[in-house]
Amino acid sequence: MSFINYSSREINCKIVYYGPGLCGKTTNLQYIYNKTSPTAKGKMISLATETERTLFFDFLPLSLGEIRGFKTRFHLYTVPGQVFYDASRKLILKGVDGVVFVADSQIERMEANQESLDNLRDNLKEQCYDIEKIPLVLQYNKRDLPNAAPVEDLSRMLNYLARPEFLATATSGFGVFDTLKEVAKLVLQELRKGTR
Amino acid sequence: MVSQMVMYDEESRRITSVCERLGREANARAVFVIDKNGQLIASSGDTEHLDSTSLASLVAGEIAATGGLAKLMGEKEFSTLFHEGAKDHLHISVVASRVILVVIFDSRSSLGLVRLRVKKCSEELTQIFEQLMKRSEASGQQSPFAEITDEDIDKLFSV
Ligand SMILES: Nc1nc2c(ncn2[C@@H]2O[C@H](COP(=O)(O)OP(=O)(O)OP(=O)(O)O)[C@@H](O)[C@H]2O)c(=O)[nH]1
Ligand SMILES: [Mg+2]
């Protein structure tokens, strides 16, 4: 649920990075944080376990500049990907405006990707969102690994909604900003339509 | 689907003035009003050396987690939280089921006083937010973004 503040002339949108455990959601945010100028970002918060697995969420506030005199701010969140953190994932999805689904390209993670995508659909539905209507982009991450599945296979198995899809290697930053720009664009286009 | 959250000048001023008064009457260091999704709506007091964006998202996360716990236990919600530090304390409460009121105070105040003042101000804030809801519904919601072009959007990313 975006928040339009006529008083401070700001618009806030919430983008959630979703996907199976260890697929690289936190790495996406870390790269964005490292490559954004200090004036455009706030502090990145990571609520993680001692082994750096996301426990509750990562949070990164970004300001992208002005549209029609309104400052556009994006709040990026990641969910914990591990299956048993489902209750937390549901909470983070509240008020979401756009979703990046990060898939792990490794062949052996195919099933985990599918399960996570189904889980996204179910959790959205529980909050009365329709996965077919929400701004959504897919990112096939870890393209640098030798066991990465062919793109066509990933696309066929995961992108049944025919959403924009990006190849990425989050550790080097390849594809990270392209993914973010696309989801931000979709969210703003949705805003143009007015209330949902 | 949830309706869009909007804030106008008039309500923004009124909310800020409630915050300021609460801060004074409760002898608090700072007061924040935060949307349940983690966006800051208003603040007053000694807020400069506090990262209010981080504060807002963490408090919203905490309220969300507490709400999850409440549901699990068959409670409607746990409407207040209190965190006691060595120096500073946090009083967090849910107002009008959709916004969060945070009061930061130290030994110059007390939990009893904060609680009392928060209760009074919550009623006032509830009224303001109800008015805000009505107003944004009545306005028919012509989005200020209704006329943005693809070009406007592209420009955001050209820098
Ligand atoms: N080779 C390679 N490794 C990656 C890539 N992206 C992330 N990783 C690594 O994968 C591991 C997990 O990355 P995270 O970003 O923590 O994964 P996550 O999706 O946040 O995981 P959870 O918090 O458990 O849901 C880390 O060791 C990363 O360095 C990539 O593109 N290529
Ligand atoms: Mg993570």
Coordinates of C-alpha atoms and ligand atoms in Angstrom, one line a residue:
Chain A
M1 CA 0.0 0.0 0.0
S2 CA 1.7 3.1 -1.2
F3 CA 1.5 6.2 1.0
I4 CA 1.0 9.6 -0.6
N5 CA 1.8 12.4 1.7
Y6 CA 0.5 15.7 0.3
S7 CA 1.9 17.6 3.2
S8 CA 5.6 16.6 2.8
R9 CA 5.1 15.9 -0.9
E10 CA 6.4 12.4 -0.7
I11 CA 5.3 9.1 -2.0
N12 CA 6.4 5.9 -0.3
C13 CA 6.2 2.5 -1.9
K14 CA 7.1 -0.9 -0.5
I15 CA 9.0 -3.5 -2.6
V16 CA 9.6 -7.0 -1.2
Y17 CA 12.3 -9.4 -2.4
Y18 CA 10.9 -13.0 -2.1
G19 CA 12.5 -16.3 -2.9
P20 CA 13.9 -19.6 -1.4
G21 CA 16.6 -19.7 1.2
L22 CA 20.1 -18.7 0.1
C23 CA 18.9 -17.5 -3.4
G24 CA 20.5 -14.1 -2.9
K25 CA 17.8 -11.7 -1.7
T26 CA 20.0 -10.1 1.0
T27 CA 22.9 -9.9 -1.5
N28 CA 20.7 -7.9 -3.9
L29 CA 20.0 -5.3 -1.2
Q30 CA 23.7 -5.2 -0.1
Y31 CA 24.8 -4.5 -3.6
I32 CA 22.2 -1.8 -4.0
Y33 CA 23.2 -0.3 -0.7
N34 CA 26.9 -0.3 -1.6
K35 CA 26.4 1.3 -5.0
T36 CA 23.9 4.0 -4.0
S37 CA 25.1 7.5 -3.1
P38 CA 24.8 8.4 0.6
T39 CA 22.2 11.1 -0.1
A40 CA 19.9 8.6 -1.8
K41 CA 19.8 6.0 0.9
G42 CA 19.2 5.4 4.6
K43 CA 20.7 2.9 6.8
M44 CA 20.3 -0.8 5.9
I45 CA 18.9 -2.9 8.6
S46 CA 19.4 -6.6 8.7
L47 CA 17.7 -8.8 11.3
A48 CA 19.7 -11.9 10.8
T49 CA 20.9 -15.1 12.6
E50 CA 24.6 -15.5 13.6
T51 CA 25.1 -17.3 10.3
E52 CA 23.8 -14.4 8.3
R53 CA 20.5 -16.0 7.4
T54 CA 17.7 -13.5 7.4
L55 CA 15.7 -14.0 10.5
F56 CA 12.9 -11.4 10.1
F57 CA 13.8 -9.0 7.3
D58 CA 16.4 -6.7 5.7
F59 CA 15.3 -3.1 5.1
L60 CA 16.8 -0.5 2.9
P61 CA 15.1 2.9 2.3
L62 CA 16.0 4.5 -1.1
S63 CA 15.0 7.9 -2.6
L64 CA 14.9 7.9 -6.3
G65 CA 14.3 11.6 -7.1
E66 CA 11.1 13.5 -7.9
I67 CA 8.1 12.9 -10.1
R68 CA 5.8 15.9 -10.6
G69 CA 7.1 17.5 -7.5
F70 CA 6.7 14.5 -5.3
K71 CA 9.8 12.8 -3.8
T72 CA 9.6 9.1 -4.6
R73 CA 10.8 6.8 -1.9
F74 CA 11.1 3.1 -2.0
H75 CA 11.3 0.9 1.0
L76 CA 13.0 -2.4 0.0
Y77 CA 12.5 -5.4 2.2
T78 CA 13.7 -9.0 2.0
V79 CA 11.9 -11.9 3.6
P80 CA 13.6 -14.9 5.3
G81 CA 13.6 -17.6 2.7
Q82 CA 13.9 -20.6 5.0
V83 CA 10.7 -22.6 4.8
F84 CA 10.0 -22.5 8.6
Y85 CA 9.9 -18.7 8.7
D86 CA 6.6 -18.6 7.0
A87 CA 4.8 -16.6 9.7
S88 CA 7.4 -13.8 9.3
R89 CA 7.1 -13.8 5.5
K90 CA 3.4 -13.2 5.8
L91 CA 4.0 -10.2 8.0
I92 CA 6.5 -8.6 5.6
L93 CA 4.1 -8.9 2.7
K94 CA 1.6 -6.6 4.4
G95 CA 1.2 -3.5 2.4
V96 CA 3.4 -4.6 -0.4
D97 CA 3.3 -2.6 -3.7
G98 CA 5.7 -4.7 -5.8
V99 CA 7.5 -8.0 -5.6
V100 CA 10.9 -9.2 -6.9
F101 CA 10.9 -13.0 -7.0
V102 CA 14.6 -14.1 -6.8
A103 CA 15.1 -17.6 -8.0
D104 CA 18.3 -19.6 -7.5
S105 CA 19.4 -20.8 -10.9
Q106 CA 21.1 -23.9 -9.7
I107 CA 19.5 -27.0 -11.0
E108 CA 19.2 -28.6 -7.6
R109 CA 17.3 -25.6 -6.3
M110 CA 14.5 -25.8 -8.9
E111 CA 12.0 -27.4 -6.6
A112 CA 12.8 -24.9 -3.9
N113 CA 12.1 -22.1 -6.4
Q114 CA 8.8 -23.5 -7.3
E115 CA 7.8 -24.1 -3.7
S116 CA 8.7 -20.6 -2.8
L117 CA 6.7 -19.1 -5.7
D118 CA 3.7 -21.2 -4.7
N119 CA 4.2 -19.9 -1.1
L120 CA 4.3 -16.3 -2.4
R121 CA 1.0 -16.8 -4.3
D122 CA -0.7 -18.3 -1.2
N123 CA 0.6 -15.7 1.2
L124 CA -0.4 -12.9 -1.1
K125 CA -3.8 -14.4 -1.4
E126 CA -4.2 -14.6 2.3
Q127 CA -3.9 -10.8 2.3
C128 CA -6.3 -10.4 -0.5
Y129 CA -3.6 -9.7 -3.1
D130 CA -3.7 -11.5 -6.4
I131 CA -0.4 -12.6 -7.8
E132 CA -1.7 -12.0 -11.2
K133 CA -2.3 -8.4 -10.5
I134 CA 0.5 -7.3 -8.3
P135 CA 3.6 -5.7 -10.0
L136 CA 6.0 -8.6 -10.1
V137 CA 9.4 -9.3 -11.8
L138 CA 11.5 -12.4 -11.7
Q139 CA 15.3 -12.6 -11.3
Y140 CA 17.3 -15.7 -12.1
N141 CA 20.2 -15.3 -9.8
K142 CA 23.6 -17.1 -9.5
R143 CA 24.2 -17.2 -13.3
D144 CA 27.9 -17.4 -12.6
L145 CA 27.7 -20.9 -11.2
P146 CA 28.5 -23.9 -13.5
N147 CA 25.3 -25.8 -12.4
A148 CA 23.0 -23.0 -13.4
A149 CA 20.0 -24.3 -15.3
P150 CA 19.3 -23.0 -18.8
V151 CA 17.2 -19.8 -18.8
E152 CA 14.5 -21.5 -20.9
D153 CA 14.0 -24.1 -18.2
L154 CA 13.7 -21.5 -15.4
S155 CA 11.4 -19.4 -17.5
R156 CA 9.1 -22.3 -18.3
M157 CA 8.9 -23.6 -14.8
L158 CA 8.6 -20.2 -13.0
N159 CA 7.4 -17.5 -15.3
Y160 CA 3.9 -18.9 -16.1
L161 CA 2.6 -15.3 -15.7
A162 CA 5.0 -14.0 -18.4
R163 CA 6.4 -11.2 -16.2
P164 CA 9.6 -9.3 -16.9
E165 CA 12.6 -11.6 -16.2
F166 CA 16.2 -10.8 -15.5
L167 CA 19.4 -12.8 -15.3
A168 CA 21.6 -11.8 -12.4
T169 CA 24.7 -12.5 -10.4
A170 CA 24.0 -10.6 -7.2
T171 CA 27.5 -11.0 -5.8
S172 CA 29.0 -9.0 -8.7
G173 CA 25.9 -6.8 -9.2
F174 CA 25.1 -8.1 -12.7
G175 CA 21.4 -7.6 -13.3
V176 CA 20.7 -6.2 -9.8
F177 CA 19.8 -2.6 -10.8
D178 CA 17.9 -3.7 -13.9
T179 CA 15.6 -5.8 -11.7
L180 CA 15.1 -3.0 -9.3
K181 CA 14.3 -0.4 -12.0
E182 CA 11.8 -2.7 -13.6
V183 CA 9.8 -3.4 -10.5
A184 CA 9.9 0.3 -9.5
K185 CA 8.6 1.2 -12.9
L186 CA 5.7 -1.3 -12.6
V187 CA 4.8 0.1 -9.2
L188 CA 4.7 3.6 -10.5
Q189 CA 2.7 2.6 -13.5
E190 CA 0.2 1.0 -11.1
L191 CA 0.0 4.2 -9.1
R192 CA -0.9 6.0 -12.3
K193 CA -4.0 3.9 -12.4
G194 CA -5.1 5.4 -9.1
T195 CA -6.5 3.4 -6.2
R196 CA -6.4 -0.3 -6.4
Chain B
M1 CA -7.5 -5.0 -1.2
V2 CA -6.3 -2.3 1.2
S3 CA -7.0 1.3 0.3
Q4 CA -4.3 3.8 -0.4
M5 CA -3.0 5.7 2.5
V6 CA -3.0 9.5 2.0
M7 CA -2.0 12.5 4.2
Y8 CA -3.0 16.1 3.7
D9 CA -1.6 19.3 5.1
E10 CA -4.4 20.0 7.6
E11 CA -4.4 16.5 9.2
S12 CA -0.6 16.5 9.1
R13 CA -0.5 19.7 11.1
R14 CA -3.1 18.4 13.6
I15 CA -1.2 15.2 14.1
T16 CA 2.0 17.0 14.6
S17 CA 0.5 19.3 17.2
V18 CA -1.0 16.3 19.1
C19 CA 2.5 14.9 19.1
E20 CA 4.0 18.1 20.4
R21 CA 1.5 18.4 23.1
L22 CA 1.9 14.8 24.2
G23 CA 5.6 15.3 24.3
R24 CA 5.2 18.3 26.6
E25 CA 2.5 16.8 28.9
A26 CA 4.3 13.5 29.2
N27 CA 7.7 15.0 29.7
A28 CA 8.9 12.8 26.9
R29 CA 12.1 13.1 24.8
A30 CA 10.4 12.4 21.5
V31 CA 7.1 11.2 20.0
F32 CA 6.6 9.5 16.7
V33 CA 3.5 8.5 14.7
I34 CA 4.1 5.7 12.3
D35 CA 2.0 3.9 9.8
K36 CA 1.7 0.1 10.4
N37 CA 3.6 -0.4 7.2
G38 CA 6.6 1.4 8.6
Q39 CA 6.3 4.8 7.2
L40 CA 6.8 7.8 9.3
I41 CA 3.8 10.1 9.6
A42 CA 4.8 12.7 12.1
S43 CA 7.3 13.3 14.9
S44 CA 8.2 15.9 17.5
G45 CA 10.8 16.5 20.2
D46 CA 14.4 15.5 20.2
T47 CA 14.4 13.5 16.9
E48 CA 17.6 14.8 15.2
H49 CA 20.1 12.3 16.4
L50 CA 17.7 9.4 15.9
D51 CA 17.4 7.6 12.6
S52 CA 13.7 7.9 12.3
T53 CA 13.4 5.9 9.1
S54 CA 15.0 2.9 10.8
L55 CA 13.0 3.4 13.9
A56 CA 9.8 3.4 11.9
S57 CA 10.5 0.2 10.1
L58 CA 11.7 -1.7 13.2
V59 CA 8.7 -0.6 15.3
A60 CA 6.4 -1.6 12.5
G61 CA 8.1 -4.9 12.3
E62 CA 7.8 -5.4 16.0
I63 CA 4.1 -4.5 16.0
A64 CA 3.5 -6.9 13.1
A65 CA 5.3 -9.7 15.0
T66 CA 3.3 -8.9 18.2
G67 CA 0.1 -8.9 16.2
G68 CA 1.1 -12.4 14.9
L69 CA 1.6 -13.5 18.4
A70 CA -1.7 -12.1 19.5
K71 CA -3.5 -14.0 16.8
L72 CA -1.8 -17.2 17.8
M73 CA -3.0 -16.8 21.3
G74 CA -6.6 -15.8 20.3
E75 CA -6.2 -12.2 21.3
K76 CA -7.3 -9.4 19.1
E77 CA -4.1 -7.6 19.6
F78 CA -1.6 -6.6 22.2
S79 CA -2.2 -2.9 22.0
T80 CA 0.8 -1.6 23.9
L81 CA 4.5 -2.6 24.3
F82 CA 6.9 -1.2 26.8
H83 CA 10.7 -1.4 26.5
E84 CA 12.8 -0.5 29.5
G85 CA 16.4 0.6 28.9
A86 CA 19.1 1.8 31.3
K87 CA 18.4 5.4 30.3
D88 CA 15.7 5.6 27.8
H89 CA 12.4 3.8 27.6
L90 CA 10.0 3.2 24.7
H91 CA 6.2 3.1 25.0
I92 CA 4.6 1.8 21.8
S93 CA 0.9 1.6 21.2
V94 CA -1.5 1.0 18.3
V95 CA -4.0 3.7 17.6
A96 CA -7.2 3.4 15.6
S97 CA -6.0 -0.1 14.6
R98 CA -3.8 1.3 11.9
V99 CA -1.1 3.7 13.2
I100 CA 1.5 3.3 15.9
L101 CA 2.3 5.9 18.5
V102 CA 5.9 5.8 19.9
V103 CA 6.9 7.7 23.0
I104 CA 10.6 7.9 24.0
F105 CA 11.1 9.0 27.6
D106 CA 13.7 8.9 30.4
S107 CA 13.9 9.4 34.1
R108 CA 12.3 12.8 33.9
S109 CA 9.0 11.1 33.2
S110 CA 7.4 7.8 34.3
L111 CA 5.6 5.0 32.7
G112 CA 2.4 5.9 34.6
L113 CA 2.4 9.5 33.3
V114 CA 3.2 8.4 29.7
R115 CA 0.4 5.8 29.8
L116 CA -2.1 8.4 31.0
R117 CA -1.2 11.0 28.4
V118 CA -1.0 8.5 25.6
K119 CA -4.5 7.3 26.4
K120 CA -5.9 10.8 26.0
C121 CA -4.0 11.6 22.9
S122 CA -5.0 8.3 21.3
E123 CA -8.6 9.3 21.3
E124 CA -7.7 12.5 19.5
L125 CA -5.5 10.8 17.0
T126 CA -8.3 8.3 16.3
Q127 CA -10.6 11.1 15.4
I128 CA -8.1 12.7 13.1
F129 CA -7.4 9.4 11.3
E130 CA -11.1 8.7 10.9
Q131 CA -11.6 12.1 9.4
L132 CA -8.6 11.4 7.1
M133 CA -10.0 8.1 5.9
K134 CA -13.4 9.7 5.1
R135 CA -11.7 12.6 3.3
S136 CA -9.5 10.4 1.2
E137 CA -12.4 8.2 0.3
A138 CA -14.6 11.2 -0.5
S139 CA -12.0 12.9 -2.7
G140 CA -12.6 10.1 -5.2
Q141 CA -8.9 9.6 -5.1
Q142 CA -7.7 11.3 -8.2
S143 CA -4.1 10.3 -7.9
P144 CA -1.5 13.0 -8.5
F145 CA 0.3 10.4 -10.5
A146 CA -2.6 9.9 -12.9
E147 CA -0.9 11.9 -15.5
I148 CA 2.7 10.8 -15.2
T149 CA 4.2 9.5 -18.4
D150 CA 6.6 6.7 -19.1
E151 CA 9.2 9.4 -19.7
D152 CA 8.7 10.8 -16.2
I153 CA 9.4 7.3 -14.9
D154 CA 12.4 6.8 -17.1
K155 CA 13.9 10.1 -16.0
L156 CA 14.0 8.8 -12.4
F157 CA 16.5 6.2 -13.4
S158 CA 18.6 8.2 -15.8
V159 CA 20.8 9.6 -13.0
Ligands
LIG1 N1 28.0 -17.6 -6.7 C1 27.0 -16.8 -6.3 N2 26.7 -16.7 -5.1 C2 25.7 -15.9 -4.7 C3 25.1 -15.1 -5.6 N3 24.1 -14.3 -4.9 C4 24.3 -14.7 -3.6 N4 25.2 -15.6 -3.5 C5 25.7 -16.2 -2.2 O1 24.6 -17.0 -1.7 C6 24.6 -17.0 -0.3 C7 23.3 -16.6 0.3 O2 23.0 -15.3 -0.1 P1 21.9 -14.4 0.7 O3 21.8 -13.1 -0.1 O4 22.3 -14.3 2.1 O5 20.6 -15.3 0.5 P2 19.1 -15.0 1.0 O6 18.2 -15.2 -0.2 O7 19.1 -13.6 1.6 O8 18.9 -16.1 2.1 P3 17.9 -16.2 3.3 O9 18.1 -14.9 4.1 O10 18.2 -17.4 4.1 O11 16.5 -16.2 2.8 C8 25.7 -16.0 0.1 O12 26.9 -16.7 0.5 C9 25.9 -15.2 -1.1 O13 27.3 -14.7 -1.2 C10 25.4 -15.2 -7.0 O14 24.9 -14.5 -7.9 N5 26.4 -16.1 -7.3
MG2 MG 18.5 -13.0 3.5

